[in-house]
C-alpha positions as MATLAB code, in Angstrom:
seq = 'MIENFEKWLKKKSITEIECLVPDLGGIARGKILPTNKFIQGLKDDTHRLPQSIFIQTISGGYATEDDEDLPHDVYNPTDIDVILRPDFKTIRVIPWYEDPTAQVICDAVSLNNNPITNSSRYVLKNILELFNEENFQPIVSPEVEFYLVKPNPDADYPLEVPIGQSGRQETGKQSYGIDAVNEFDPLFEDVYNYCEAQNIEIDTINHESGSAQMEINFQHGNPLELADQVFLFKRTLRQSALKHKLYATFMAKPIGNQPGSSMHLHQSLLDKKNKKNIFFSKKNNISKIMNYYIGGLQEYTPKFMPIHAPNINSYKRLFATWGAPRNTKWGIGNRSCGFRIPSIEEKSMRIENRISGSDTNPYLVIAANLAAGYLGIKNKINPSEETKKSTFDDKISSLPKNMEEAILLFEKDENIRTVFSKKFIKTISAIRRVEYQAYLKVISSWEREFLLLNV';
ca = [
      11.224  -37.537   20.128;
      14.520  -38.563   21.631;
      13.956  -41.997   22.832;
      12.536  -42.143   19.555;
      15.489  -42.053   17.750;
      17.879  -44.185   21.037;
      15.624  -46.875   19.790;
      16.039  -47.044   15.612;
      20.049  -46.574   16.632;
      20.218  -48.979   19.024;
      17.902  -51.623   16.380;
      20.090  -50.670   13.449;
      23.597  -50.836   15.826;
      24.460  -47.645   14.339;
      27.983  -46.144   15.932;
      28.401  -42.578   13.888;
      25.345  -40.206   11.991;
      25.411  -37.849    9.448;
      22.747  -34.139   10.115;
      22.325  -33.322    6.504;
      20.825  -29.649    6.281;
      20.186  -28.416    2.621;
      21.736  -24.976    2.274;
      19.604  -22.911   -0.781;
      22.231  -23.910   -3.556;
      20.726  -27.375   -2.644;
      23.852  -28.885   -0.927;
      23.911  -31.509    2.047;
      26.525  -29.263    5.183;
      25.679  -30.058    8.484;
      28.218  -32.160   11.218;
      28.956  -35.592   11.797;
      28.867  -37.173   15.045;
      29.480  -40.892   17.295;
      26.258  -42.504   17.672;
      26.287  -41.150   22.327;
      27.469  -37.191   21.458;
      24.557  -37.393   18.313;
      21.333  -38.616   21.667;
      23.715  -35.981   23.556;
      23.396  -33.837   21.049;
      19.781  -33.077   21.451;
      19.735  -33.754   24.645;
      21.315  -30.551   25.758;
      20.303  -28.195   21.735;
      23.976  -28.466   21.423;
      23.667  -30.001   17.039;
      24.434  -26.314   15.785;
      26.090  -24.607   12.803;
      26.304  -20.217   12.048;
      22.934  -19.041   10.264;
      25.985  -18.446    7.497;
      25.429  -21.625    5.579;
      22.031  -20.192    4.256;
      24.159  -17.310    2.626;
      26.266  -19.415    1.282;
      27.433  -19.494   -2.243;
      27.158  -22.846   -5.113;
      31.551  -21.865   -4.320;
      32.313  -21.705   -0.825;
      31.532  -18.716   -0.831;
      28.884  -15.696    0.899;
      26.358  -13.451   -0.091;
      28.320  -10.112    1.599;
      31.613  -10.691   -0.041;
      30.606   -7.560   -2.784;
      28.160   -5.673   -1.169;
      28.880   -3.657    1.458;
      25.269   -2.547    2.712;
      23.916   -6.542    1.951;
      25.140   -8.178    5.615;
      22.459   -6.585    7.623;
      19.743   -7.378    5.618;
      20.685  -10.517    5.487;
      23.187  -11.456    7.413;
      24.968  -10.147   10.718;
      27.721  -11.087   11.883;
      26.553  -10.745   15.468;
      23.472  -13.798   14.853;
      23.754  -16.490   17.480;
      23.828  -20.408   16.183;
      20.725  -22.543   14.598;
      20.014  -24.974   16.121;
      19.205  -27.328   14.280;
      16.446  -29.760   15.378;
      16.260  -33.473   13.248;
      13.277  -35.170   11.620;
      12.640  -38.545   13.116;
      10.511  -39.292    9.367;
      13.936  -38.710    7.555;
      16.173  -41.487    9.523;
      18.154  -43.628    7.381;
      20.054  -45.769    7.314;
      23.769  -45.262    4.805;
      23.366  -48.421    2.307;
      27.079  -47.823    0.956;
      29.448  -47.185    4.258;
      31.492  -50.104    6.075;
      30.512  -48.776    9.472;
      26.694  -49.065    9.950;
      26.442  -44.781   10.295;
      23.156  -43.415    9.138;
      22.254  -39.997    8.574;
      18.877  -37.460    9.255;
      17.811  -34.388    7.931;
      17.254  -31.463   10.072;
      14.667  -28.350   10.650;
      16.681  -25.571   10.798;
      15.741  -23.205   14.553;
      16.956  -19.798   15.650;
      17.225  -20.522   19.646;
      13.476  -19.433   20.569;
      12.780  -22.314   18.210;
      11.546  -19.860   15.704;
      12.018  -21.355   12.291;
      15.376  -19.462   10.612;
      13.591  -18.107    7.198;
      16.065  -19.132    4.747;
      16.101  -23.181    5.554;
      15.580  -24.206    2.986;
      12.697  -27.089    4.122;
      10.756  -23.798    5.830;
      10.545  -22.300    2.514;
       8.033  -24.631    1.109;
       6.823  -26.377    4.745;
       5.205  -22.108    4.158;
       4.020  -22.739    1.400;
       2.287  -26.109    2.154;
       0.757  -24.735    4.676;
      -0.999  -21.500    2.377;
      -2.365  -25.384    0.977;
      -3.393  -26.889    4.246;
      -5.458  -23.606    5.226;
      -7.233  -24.088    1.213;
      -8.351  -27.790    2.211;
      -6.136  -28.359   -0.249;
      -3.389  -31.579   -0.622;
      -0.628  -31.087   -2.818;
       0.947  -33.636   -4.741;
       3.729  -33.820   -7.216;
       6.326  -36.212   -8.929;
       9.396  -35.845   -9.958;
      11.281  -36.765  -13.079;
      14.974  -36.311  -13.278;
      17.957  -35.910  -15.556;
      21.535  -36.615  -15.388;
      24.901  -37.893  -17.373;
      27.145  -39.719  -16.152;
      30.686  -39.135  -17.923;
      34.144  -40.032  -17.055;
      36.454  -38.874  -13.918;
      37.180  -34.821  -14.868;
      40.094  -34.213  -11.982;
      40.717  -31.404  -14.331;
      37.955  -28.616  -14.312;
      40.242  -27.128  -17.165;
      38.990  -29.665  -19.681;
      35.674  -30.406  -21.401;
      33.886  -33.760  -19.954;
      33.379  -36.970  -21.945;
      31.389  -39.214  -23.108;
      31.710  -42.508  -20.491;
      33.190  -45.688  -21.650;
      29.805  -48.463  -20.586;
      30.250  -52.980  -20.277;
      30.490  -52.662  -24.316;
      34.002  -50.949  -23.898;
      32.855  -48.063  -25.741;
      31.030  -45.138  -25.829;
      28.199  -43.951  -26.881;
      28.279  -41.720  -30.952;
      24.546  -41.281  -31.431;
      21.448  -40.485  -29.026;
      20.096  -43.103  -27.506;
      16.174  -41.850  -26.032;
      14.639  -45.177  -24.063;
      17.334  -46.883  -25.349;
      17.073  -50.393  -23.756;
      20.391  -51.652  -23.703;
      21.838  -48.328  -23.778;
      20.537  -47.915  -20.063;
      22.424  -51.625  -18.969;
      25.871  -50.820  -20.311;
      25.957  -49.612  -16.793;
      23.975  -52.313  -15.126;
      26.358  -52.713  -12.478;
      26.055  -49.031  -11.746;
      22.038  -49.067  -11.770;
      21.448  -52.433   -9.998;
      23.583  -50.457   -7.046;
      21.867  -47.327   -7.850;
      18.099  -49.454   -6.725;
      18.954  -51.233   -4.070;
      21.170  -48.466   -1.961;
      17.778  -46.231   -3.532;
      15.544  -49.317   -1.918;
      17.676  -49.297    1.759;
      16.760  -45.565    2.284;
      13.057  -45.633    0.926;
      13.921  -43.965   -2.256;
      10.954  -44.479   -3.752;
      12.067  -44.617   -7.865;
       9.684  -46.352   -9.970;
      11.381  -45.878  -13.884;
      14.427  -45.341  -15.346;
      14.871  -44.421  -18.927;
      17.596  -43.589  -21.234;
      17.046  -39.519  -22.599;
      18.988  -37.570  -25.892;
      22.190  -37.297  -24.652;
      25.361  -40.195  -24.907;
      24.836  -41.749  -20.798;
      21.565  -39.730  -20.955;
      19.155  -41.030  -17.830;
      16.205  -39.560  -15.920;
      15.126  -41.390  -12.722;
      11.541  -41.403  -11.576;
      10.025  -41.036   -8.452;
       6.581  -41.810   -7.180;
       3.739  -39.386   -6.686;
       3.167  -38.479   -3.299;
       3.350  -35.761   -0.249;
       5.841  -32.453   -2.293;
       8.644  -32.243    1.679;
       9.051  -36.170    1.670;
       9.564  -36.009   -1.736;
      12.415  -33.304   -2.222;
      13.887  -35.075    0.783;
      13.634  -38.380   -1.121;
      15.261  -36.154   -3.945;
      18.209  -34.470   -2.158;
      19.456  -37.731   -0.503;
      18.923  -38.909   -4.870;
      21.155  -37.256   -5.929;
      23.933  -37.923   -2.746;
      23.141  -41.324   -3.443;
      24.225  -41.185   -7.213;
      27.137  -39.086   -6.918;
      28.019  -42.098   -3.946;
      27.153  -44.213   -6.477;
      28.882  -43.213   -9.762;
      32.348  -43.734   -7.359;
      32.247  -47.224   -6.188;
      31.647  -47.869  -10.458;
      35.114  -45.040  -11.508;
      32.686  -42.561  -12.516;
      30.944  -39.276  -12.566;
      27.353  -38.350  -12.700;
      25.868  -34.807  -12.989;
      22.735  -32.637  -12.782;
      24.378  -29.717  -13.729;
      22.031  -28.211  -16.845;
      24.243  -28.124  -19.156;
      27.223  -30.208  -18.547;
      28.141  -30.991  -22.087;
      28.717  -28.606  -25.219;
      27.098  -30.538  -28.178;
      24.143  -32.485  -25.809;
      21.249  -31.933  -23.972;
      20.275  -30.248  -21.320;
      19.486  -32.728  -18.205;
      15.804  -30.570  -17.085;
      13.528  -31.290  -13.705;
      10.067  -31.468  -14.717;
       7.419  -31.637  -11.458;
       4.565  -33.304  -11.972;
       2.148  -31.499   -9.456;
      -1.711  -31.339   -8.420;
      -3.852  -31.045   -6.615;
      -7.036  -32.577   -3.994;
      -9.397  -31.922   -1.804;
      -8.090  -32.920    1.458;
     -12.141  -34.372    1.741;
     -13.331  -35.925   -0.377;
     -10.116  -36.414   -1.220;
     -10.646  -36.236   -5.919;
      -7.836  -34.303   -8.232;
      -9.388  -30.991   -7.660;
      -8.429  -30.694  -11.225;
     -10.532  -33.362  -12.519;
     -13.829  -30.615  -13.914;
     -16.196  -33.515  -15.550;
     -18.106  -31.566  -17.783;
     -15.136  -29.788  -18.805;
     -11.882  -32.143  -18.495;
     -10.028  -29.151  -17.290;
     -11.384  -27.133  -13.982;
     -11.624  -24.081  -12.938;
      -8.957  -24.102  -10.361;
      -6.598  -25.500  -13.122;
      -6.921  -23.018  -14.884;
      -6.067  -20.738  -12.616;
      -3.225  -22.613  -11.243;
      -1.776  -22.509  -14.955;
      -2.138  -19.199  -15.763;
      -0.247  -18.394  -11.667;
       2.237  -21.103  -13.240;
       2.343  -18.555  -17.021;
       2.503  -15.472  -14.652;
       5.004  -16.645  -11.698;
       7.606  -19.041  -13.543;
       8.635  -16.475  -14.848;
       9.652  -14.792  -12.275;
      11.221  -17.528   -9.769;
      13.900  -18.525  -12.725;
      16.569  -17.578  -10.409;
      15.396  -20.133   -8.329;
      13.768  -22.928  -11.476;
      16.807  -21.663  -13.760;
      19.725  -20.638  -10.649;
      23.463  -21.179  -11.744;
      24.753  -19.455  -14.817;
      24.760  -22.674  -16.971;
      21.210  -23.457  -16.140;
      20.930  -20.649  -18.999;
      23.214  -22.281  -21.158;
      20.692  -25.368  -21.524;
      17.554  -22.764  -21.917;
      18.425  -20.911  -24.554;
      21.601  -23.040  -26.439;
      19.632  -25.868  -26.473;
      17.712  -28.043  -29.144;
      14.609  -29.131  -27.333;
      14.828  -27.618  -24.003;
      11.318  -25.770  -23.419;
      11.969  -21.266  -23.171;
       7.818  -20.583  -23.440;
       5.589  -20.980  -21.225;
       3.044  -21.676  -23.321;
       0.140  -24.970  -22.099;
      -0.397  -28.345  -24.141;
      -2.012  -31.260  -23.843;
       0.326  -33.693  -24.535;
       2.048  -30.651  -26.810;
       5.922  -32.058  -24.819;
       7.367  -28.233  -26.927;
       5.316  -26.416  -24.027;
       6.413  -24.917  -20.669;
       3.626  -26.866  -18.679;
       2.689  -29.722  -20.383;
      -0.543  -31.945  -18.857;
      -0.271  -35.022  -19.756;
      -3.544  -36.764  -19.918;
      -6.827  -35.736  -18.847;
      -7.973  -39.093  -17.022;
      -9.741  -38.230  -13.309;
      -7.028  -40.052  -11.842;
      -4.216  -38.579  -13.383;
      -4.766  -35.487  -14.076;
      -2.259  -32.793  -13.629;
       0.685  -30.293  -14.636;
       3.793  -30.674  -15.646;
       6.877  -27.718  -15.670;
       9.244  -28.687  -17.635;
      10.613  -25.875  -17.216;
      13.747  -25.811  -14.161;
      16.718  -27.126  -14.623;
      17.982  -30.791  -13.113;
      20.638  -28.479  -11.163;
      18.366  -26.906   -9.146;
      17.474  -27.520   -5.040;
      14.698  -29.291   -5.061;
      12.761  -28.120   -2.088;
      12.406  -24.633   -3.565;
      11.267  -25.402   -7.333;
       8.546  -27.557   -5.738;
       8.052  -24.065   -3.585;
       8.368  -22.348   -6.761;
       5.128  -24.537   -8.906;
       3.029  -24.131   -6.039;
       3.671  -21.418   -5.529;
       2.821  -19.837   -8.714;
      -0.104  -22.042   -8.934;
      -1.451  -21.339   -5.563;
      -1.221  -17.191   -6.609;
      -2.949  -17.608   -9.775;
      -5.713  -19.948   -7.724;
      -5.988  -16.649   -4.998;
      -5.495  -14.213   -7.778;
      -7.783  -15.884   -9.576;
      -5.190  -15.462  -12.932;
      -6.917  -16.636  -16.459;
      -4.006  -18.604  -18.826;
      -4.143  -18.292  -22.790;
      -5.828  -20.666  -24.523;
      -3.949  -23.999  -25.474;
      -1.631  -24.546  -27.588;
      -1.363  -27.524  -29.677;
       1.431  -26.547  -32.517;
       5.414  -27.503  -31.212;
       6.552  -23.770  -30.358;
      10.315  -25.371  -30.234;
      10.952  -23.379  -33.726;
       9.717  -19.873  -31.884;
      12.372  -17.182  -31.632;
      10.990  -15.236  -28.495;
      10.889  -17.194  -24.982;
       8.053  -15.344  -22.483;
      11.557  -16.464  -20.009;
      14.678  -14.051  -19.157;
      17.479  -15.131  -21.088;
      20.242  -14.467  -17.580;
      20.551  -14.291  -15.336;
      20.172  -10.020  -13.957;
      17.012   -9.487  -15.977;
      15.424  -12.383  -13.594;
      16.407  -11.803  -10.540;
      15.944   -8.471  -11.519;
      11.927   -9.570  -11.948;
      12.256  -12.245   -8.605;
      13.295   -8.700   -5.710;
      10.559   -6.441   -7.861;
       7.212   -8.324   -7.304;
       4.660   -8.072   -4.946;
       2.476  -10.423   -4.472;
       5.537  -12.629   -4.713;
       6.126  -11.150   -1.241;
       3.316  -12.710    0.405;
       4.070  -15.667   -0.095;
       7.814  -15.775    0.419;
       9.824  -13.764    3.008;
      11.434  -10.733    2.230;
      14.814  -11.675    3.626;
      14.936  -15.211    1.748;
      14.023  -12.925   -1.648;
      16.695  -11.080   -0.737;
      19.099  -13.763    0.523;
      18.412  -15.693   -3.047;
      19.004  -12.044   -5.573;
      22.533  -11.213   -3.497;
      23.828  -14.990   -3.336;
      22.754  -15.535   -7.331;
      24.397  -11.688   -7.912;
      28.016  -12.604   -6.357;
      28.236  -16.213   -8.253;
      27.419  -13.862  -11.479;
      29.619  -11.403  -10.210;
      31.245  -14.728   -9.929;
      31.144  -15.518  -13.084;
      31.907  -13.095  -15.323;
      35.299  -12.497  -13.994;
      36.054  -16.291  -15.677;
      38.010  -16.164  -18.871;
      36.799  -19.134  -21.086;
      38.348  -21.113  -24.188;
      36.278  -19.781  -26.083;
      37.476  -16.378  -25.698;
      40.885  -16.914  -26.220;
      40.318  -19.542  -28.912;
      38.742  -16.892  -30.501;
      39.941  -13.189  -29.386;
      43.377  -13.898  -28.212;
      44.983  -13.484  -31.480;
      41.954  -11.155  -34.288;
      40.059   -8.339  -31.833;
];
């Protein structure tokens, strides 16, 4: 393995390498090293980080801050560092640097080579192993939405729509508008070039309903490889936008009077032996296994909302935006349902989960979808009847309406503990509670506007 790194780095004339570890928020943590130090660290097993990176909140705090009883359940201050094990299959040249620089995604293990259960990649790998034991091969394809906005150095000011090549801002909804995408052609040319250089297999780009809101579709494939690609794509897009003096944001609800941004996940299962789509049935179109998988998504997606909707802002997308699915119904071609079946043809038979926000960790959200489907199959959970009408006007939601409700559902379900470790469940819950409490301490401009002199 070390020889592979040495040959590759020498061939590419790499002088520096970034070792990346996705934390539970999907943020890239890690180290930057000269190439010779990187190779020496591989030989000595000295690429290490504190375990506390896996209990960090989105703001850089720690899950232990507001709970004196928590540290030893989630993180023991006396725990020794974790070892970073770079995955050679993920190494790529970073195309936006002038000096030859590479990046590689790392797994985290203990000194006795046991995986760190709070590592995002391990969580997904563990779920994939459950399917492997059943001789099933999951296939996924993410669709990631995002906004381009003007630079916003002062967080007190709302985000603004950027000015494109025409010299004007978008003012109306330009869903699927070609010219609206072309407003930012120089940026997207860089994005496509950067992605091609990194073997990030993006498929298409289209304009969404919001002003300067876009969606990137990925090719379907192996869940771990797709999670790696989404993780790297987010970084790539942000860097590309900065080059063009813009911000790119994956916030679920970045602008008040605009739609939210989602990460739709298409998913199917193949038989590992014959590579056939086991979601398809010649007799009924939808196979019994697919029915159980849908039932699992319906049952467990509300309980996995601390993953699907990981931030306070995530619930503003779901409950303060027209068009965001806030239900667990399913339908063929029905975009108002939380779970949509886009096609009933054998090769393309799949389920699309439309509930997750684009602010989610790609490893964890793929793991949550697959875990829900797995539990549906194992427990033979039958789905509801197909929904054939629009659900956008439904007044009642089948999803938790805030973070506290979501955490309680996530914590108490016994079946979830059969697919996710107790430590992981406690850690996610602790992180979300700390973030929620931090949010409650913030006094918003809305409160000052309407409460200051009126109550």
